[in-house]
XYZ file of C-alpha atoms in Angstrom:
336
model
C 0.000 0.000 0.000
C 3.082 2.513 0.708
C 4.251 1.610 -2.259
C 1.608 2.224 -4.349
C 0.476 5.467 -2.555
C 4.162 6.729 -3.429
C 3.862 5.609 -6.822
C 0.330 7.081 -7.230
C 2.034 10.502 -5.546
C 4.856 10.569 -8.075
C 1.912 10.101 -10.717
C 0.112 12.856 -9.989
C 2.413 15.155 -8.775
C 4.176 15.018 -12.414
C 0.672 15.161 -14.069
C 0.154 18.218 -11.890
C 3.546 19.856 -12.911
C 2.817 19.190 -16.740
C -0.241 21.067 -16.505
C 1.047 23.997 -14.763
C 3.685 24.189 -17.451
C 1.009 23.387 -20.086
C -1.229 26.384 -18.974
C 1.814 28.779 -18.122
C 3.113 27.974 -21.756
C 0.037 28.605 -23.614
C -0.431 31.873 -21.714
C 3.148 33.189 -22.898
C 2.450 31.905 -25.852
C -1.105 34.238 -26.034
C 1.092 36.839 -24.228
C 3.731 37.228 -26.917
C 1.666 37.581 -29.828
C 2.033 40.854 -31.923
C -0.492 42.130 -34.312
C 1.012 42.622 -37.525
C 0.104 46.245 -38.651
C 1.272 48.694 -41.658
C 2.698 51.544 -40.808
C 0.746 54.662 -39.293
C 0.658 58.171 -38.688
C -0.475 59.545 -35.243
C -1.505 63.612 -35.778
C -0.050 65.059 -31.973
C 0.827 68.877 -31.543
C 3.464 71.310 -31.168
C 6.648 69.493 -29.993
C 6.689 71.934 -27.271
C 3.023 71.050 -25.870
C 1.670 68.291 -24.127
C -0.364 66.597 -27.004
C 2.948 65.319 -28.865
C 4.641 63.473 -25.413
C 1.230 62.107 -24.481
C 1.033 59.900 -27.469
C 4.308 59.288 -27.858
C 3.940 57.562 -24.508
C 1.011 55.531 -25.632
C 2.565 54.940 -29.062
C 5.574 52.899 -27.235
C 3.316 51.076 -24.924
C 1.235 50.750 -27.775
C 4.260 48.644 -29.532
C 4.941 46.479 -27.232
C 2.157 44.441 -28.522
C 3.078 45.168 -32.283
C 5.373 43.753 -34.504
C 8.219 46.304 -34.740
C 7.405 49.657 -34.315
C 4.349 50.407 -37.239
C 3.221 53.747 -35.866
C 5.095 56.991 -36.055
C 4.065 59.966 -33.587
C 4.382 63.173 -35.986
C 3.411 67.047 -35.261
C -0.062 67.643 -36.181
C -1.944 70.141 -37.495
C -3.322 71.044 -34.316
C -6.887 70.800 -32.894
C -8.773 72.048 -36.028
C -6.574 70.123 -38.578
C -5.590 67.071 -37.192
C -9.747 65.816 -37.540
C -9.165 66.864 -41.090
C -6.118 65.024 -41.739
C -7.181 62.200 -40.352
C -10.354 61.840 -42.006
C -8.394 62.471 -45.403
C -6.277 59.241 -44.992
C -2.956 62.005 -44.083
C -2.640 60.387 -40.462
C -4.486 57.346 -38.838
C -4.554 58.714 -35.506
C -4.815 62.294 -34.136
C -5.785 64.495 -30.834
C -8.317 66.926 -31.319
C -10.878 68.695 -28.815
C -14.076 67.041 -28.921
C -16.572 69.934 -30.449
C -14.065 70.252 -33.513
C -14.581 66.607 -34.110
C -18.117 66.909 -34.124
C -17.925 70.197 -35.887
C -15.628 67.739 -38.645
C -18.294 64.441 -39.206
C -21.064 66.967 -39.387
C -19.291 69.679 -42.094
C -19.976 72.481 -39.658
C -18.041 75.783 -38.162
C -14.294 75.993 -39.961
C -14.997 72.718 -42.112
C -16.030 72.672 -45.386
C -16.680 69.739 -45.842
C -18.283 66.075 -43.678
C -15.582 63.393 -42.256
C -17.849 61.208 -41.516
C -15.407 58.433 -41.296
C -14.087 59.566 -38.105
C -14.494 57.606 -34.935
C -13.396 58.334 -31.202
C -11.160 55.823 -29.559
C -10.913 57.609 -25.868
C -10.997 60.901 -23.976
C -8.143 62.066 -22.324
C -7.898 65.346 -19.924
C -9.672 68.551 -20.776
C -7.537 71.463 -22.319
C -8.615 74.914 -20.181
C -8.261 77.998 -21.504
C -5.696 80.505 -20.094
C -5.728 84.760 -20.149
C -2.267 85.770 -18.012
C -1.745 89.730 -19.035
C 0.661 92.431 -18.088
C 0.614 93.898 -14.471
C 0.357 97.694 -16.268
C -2.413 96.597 -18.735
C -5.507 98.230 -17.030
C -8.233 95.786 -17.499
C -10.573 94.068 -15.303
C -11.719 91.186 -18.254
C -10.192 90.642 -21.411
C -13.178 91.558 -23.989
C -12.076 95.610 -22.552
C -8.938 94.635 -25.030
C -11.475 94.285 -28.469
C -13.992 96.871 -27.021
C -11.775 99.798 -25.851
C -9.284 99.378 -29.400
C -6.065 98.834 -27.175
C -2.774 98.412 -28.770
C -1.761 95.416 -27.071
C 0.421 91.916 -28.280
C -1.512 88.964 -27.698
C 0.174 85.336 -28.246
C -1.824 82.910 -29.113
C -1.918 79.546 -30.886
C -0.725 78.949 -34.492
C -3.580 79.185 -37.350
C -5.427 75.848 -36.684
C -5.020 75.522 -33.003
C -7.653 75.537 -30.306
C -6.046 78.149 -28.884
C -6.389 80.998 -32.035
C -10.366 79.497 -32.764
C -11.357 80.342 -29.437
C -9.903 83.805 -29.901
C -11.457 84.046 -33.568
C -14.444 83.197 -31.590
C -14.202 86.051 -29.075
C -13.545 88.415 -31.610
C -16.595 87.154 -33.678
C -19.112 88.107 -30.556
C -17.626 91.519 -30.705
C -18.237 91.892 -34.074
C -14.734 91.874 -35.132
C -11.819 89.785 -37.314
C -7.732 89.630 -36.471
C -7.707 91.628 -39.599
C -9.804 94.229 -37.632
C -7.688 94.763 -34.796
C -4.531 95.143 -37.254
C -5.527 97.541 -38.129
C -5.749 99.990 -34.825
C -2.423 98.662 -34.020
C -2.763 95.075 -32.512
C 0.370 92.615 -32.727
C -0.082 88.906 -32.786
C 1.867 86.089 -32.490
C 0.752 82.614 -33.934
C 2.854 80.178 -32.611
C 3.519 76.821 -30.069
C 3.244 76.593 -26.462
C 7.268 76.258 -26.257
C 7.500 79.925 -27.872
C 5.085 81.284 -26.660
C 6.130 80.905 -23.053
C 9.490 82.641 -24.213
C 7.735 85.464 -26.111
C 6.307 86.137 -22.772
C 9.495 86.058 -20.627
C 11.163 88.316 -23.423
C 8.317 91.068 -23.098
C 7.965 90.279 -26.958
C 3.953 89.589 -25.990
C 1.134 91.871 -23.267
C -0.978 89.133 -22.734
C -0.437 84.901 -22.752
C -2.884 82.761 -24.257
C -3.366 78.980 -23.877
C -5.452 76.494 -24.448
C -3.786 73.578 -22.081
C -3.788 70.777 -19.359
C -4.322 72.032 -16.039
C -1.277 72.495 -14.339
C 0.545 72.966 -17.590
C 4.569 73.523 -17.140
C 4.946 76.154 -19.546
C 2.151 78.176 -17.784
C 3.957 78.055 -14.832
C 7.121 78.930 -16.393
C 5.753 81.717 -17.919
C 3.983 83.076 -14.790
C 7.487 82.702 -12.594
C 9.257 84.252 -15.109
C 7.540 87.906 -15.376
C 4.935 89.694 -13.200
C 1.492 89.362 -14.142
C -2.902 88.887 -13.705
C -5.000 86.845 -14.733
C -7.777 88.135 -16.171
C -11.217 86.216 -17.081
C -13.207 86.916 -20.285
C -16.696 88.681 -19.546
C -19.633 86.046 -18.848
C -21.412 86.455 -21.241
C -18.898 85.971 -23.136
C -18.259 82.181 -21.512
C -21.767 82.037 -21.845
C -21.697 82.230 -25.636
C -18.297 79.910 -26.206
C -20.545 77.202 -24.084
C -24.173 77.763 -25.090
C -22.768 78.220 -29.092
C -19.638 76.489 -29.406
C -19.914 73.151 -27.392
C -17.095 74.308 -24.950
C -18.112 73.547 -20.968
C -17.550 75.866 -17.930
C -14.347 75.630 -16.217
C -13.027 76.712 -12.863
C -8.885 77.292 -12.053
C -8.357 76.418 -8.858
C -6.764 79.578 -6.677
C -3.567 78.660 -5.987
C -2.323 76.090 -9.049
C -0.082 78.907 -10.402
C 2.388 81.443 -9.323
C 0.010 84.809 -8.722
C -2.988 83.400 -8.584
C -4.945 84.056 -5.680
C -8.455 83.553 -7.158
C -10.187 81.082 -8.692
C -10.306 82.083 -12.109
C -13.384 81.231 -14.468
C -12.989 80.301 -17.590
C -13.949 77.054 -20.596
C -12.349 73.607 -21.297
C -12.835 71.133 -24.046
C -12.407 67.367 -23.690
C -8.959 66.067 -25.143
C -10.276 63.087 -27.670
C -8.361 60.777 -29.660
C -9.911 59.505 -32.908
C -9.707 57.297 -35.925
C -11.117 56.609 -39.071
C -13.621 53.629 -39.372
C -11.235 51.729 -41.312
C -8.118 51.551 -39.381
C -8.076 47.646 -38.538
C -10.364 46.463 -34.910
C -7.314 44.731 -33.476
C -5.142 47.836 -34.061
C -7.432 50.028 -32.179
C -8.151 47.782 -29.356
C -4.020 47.626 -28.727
C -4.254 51.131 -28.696
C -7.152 51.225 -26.133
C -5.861 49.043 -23.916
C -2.255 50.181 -23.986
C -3.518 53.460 -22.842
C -6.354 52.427 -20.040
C -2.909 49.796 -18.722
C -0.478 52.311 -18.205
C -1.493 55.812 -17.048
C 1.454 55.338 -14.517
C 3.702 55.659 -17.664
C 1.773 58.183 -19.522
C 1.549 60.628 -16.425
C 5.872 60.242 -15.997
C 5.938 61.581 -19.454
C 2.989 64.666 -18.907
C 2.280 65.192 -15.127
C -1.545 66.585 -16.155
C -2.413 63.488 -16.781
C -2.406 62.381 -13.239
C -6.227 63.349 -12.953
C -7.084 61.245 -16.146
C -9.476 58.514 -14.805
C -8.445 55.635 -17.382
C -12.438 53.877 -16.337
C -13.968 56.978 -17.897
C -12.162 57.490 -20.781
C -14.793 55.903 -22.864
C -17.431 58.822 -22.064
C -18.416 61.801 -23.534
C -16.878 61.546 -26.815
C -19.005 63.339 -28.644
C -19.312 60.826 -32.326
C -19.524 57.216 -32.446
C -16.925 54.726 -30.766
C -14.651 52.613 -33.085
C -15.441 48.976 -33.065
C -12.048 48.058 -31.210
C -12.358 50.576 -28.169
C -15.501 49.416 -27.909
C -14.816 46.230 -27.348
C -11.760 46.850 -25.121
C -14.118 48.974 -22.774
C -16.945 45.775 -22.607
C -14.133 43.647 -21.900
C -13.776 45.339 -18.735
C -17.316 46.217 -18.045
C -17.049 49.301 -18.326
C -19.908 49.594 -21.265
C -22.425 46.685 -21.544
């Protein structure tokens, strides 16, 4: 009977160990395979903004379940463009604020004409807009700049940025172009995040304009660099960029930059990244999933990021949801 029960030990004790292996084996097996994808184009921003590190950081997590390295991060052409491009075939991927993407499938505001190829693949933070002027500019809110004709430099984003339609928007409700305000004297400069922050230290600009991630470096460099106010648009004039342009209202907390001892009121848009409808399922759900894994990673290479909530990156997008996020996001539960 010992003998047997040692023998019948031995027996199962090796069957046991050839399963484990059996299972572990066929799960590194599962693990290790890549998709095979062609090459692609992801639409980011300004080297000097946040847009062009964030998906560089999901690009390489992103590869780790690719064969070599398909898809190639590239400067965009910013928040208005990059839906364009995109739908157009240009780029495969791109970051855009959500109302210009619906703006883009529906043919609406600066597009001429319907993308409705585009789908959303997930949100990301909101991008809040930012007024720092001048101590010695004598203003309490920033529409006084259109309404009383001052001769001021403004720096805002280039032509197709978030930043420069919001402004184009402003102007609008006063009744007024960039051409307009030329021509009393205005200055402005059209250009990235990086140099714009610089234009500010050199006293090259009066008043600093961006449309970024709350806390946003370059913000803060900019406000330790040179004295300074922050100064709110009117509210009506919020009122209009939210009832009218799909923007939502937006507090700055007192206290998240240098000289800022109020909250300051203000708009955001939702940071989205989208797709066409046919960029391959399994490409997009790699994409999904690398992101939703590793905000960890993502926030070492953009700090903003921190208050990303990866579980509700699947709301609010604002057009349909490509087939692969979608399934990603049921795979978890998160959607039924």
């Amino acid at each position: 009977m010992k003998k047997y029960g040692i023998g019948l030990f031995k027996f199962l004790f090796v069957g046991l160990v050839v399963l484990i292996l059996g299972v572990w084996t066929t799960s590194e097996t599962s693990a290790m395979e890549k998709i095979d994808t062609p090459s692609l184009v992801f639409a980011s921003g300004s080297v000097g903004g946040s847009w062009h590190p964030i998906a560089a950081a999901i690009t390489e997590k992103a590869h780790e379940f690719m064969v070599g390295r398909p898809i190639s991060v590239r400067p965009g052409a910013d928040a208005v463009g990059n839906p364009m491009v995109v739908g157009k075939g240009i780029a495969d991927l791109g970051i855009s604020y959500q109302p210009f993407i619906g703006m883009a499938t529906r043919g609406e505001g600066p597009y001429t004409s319907k993308f409705d190829n585009l789908k959303a693949i997930f949100g990301l933070v909101p991008n809040v807009e930012h007024f720092f002027v001048d101590s010695d500019v004598d203003i309490q809110y920033l529409d006084e700049i259109f309404e009383r004709k001052l001769k001021l430099r403004i720096g805002t984003g280039s032509p197709t940025s978030g930043d420069r339609f919001i402004m184009e928007q402003v102007l609008k409700l006063h009744g007024l172009t960039f051409e307009d305000t030329e021509k009393w004297g205005m200055k402005w400069e059209l250009s990235g995040t990086g140099h714009r922050v610089n234009t500010w230290k050199d006293r090259h600009i009066d008043v600093f304009s961006s449309n970024i991630a709350v806390p946003a470096s370059g913000v803060t460099q900019a406000t330790h660099s040179r004295k300074g106010k922050w100064v709110p648009l009117k509210p009506e004039t919020l009122k209009f960029l939210v009832e009218k342009m799909g923007l939502a209202n937006a507090i700055i907390p007192a206290g998240t930059y240098p000289g800022q001892p109020e909250d300051f009121p203000t708009v955001k848009s939702p940071l989205v990244i989208v797709t066409r409808d046919d960029v391959p399922e399994d490409v997009v759900y790699v994409i999904t999933k690398a992101a939703a894994e590793n905000k960890a990673y993502i926030v070492s290479a953009v700090a903003t990021m921190k208050v990303w909530e990866p579980e509700e990156m699947w709301q609010n997008l604002g057009i349909d949801i490509h087939p692969g996020a979608l399934r990603y996001y049921k795979e978890r539960g998160w959607m039924e």
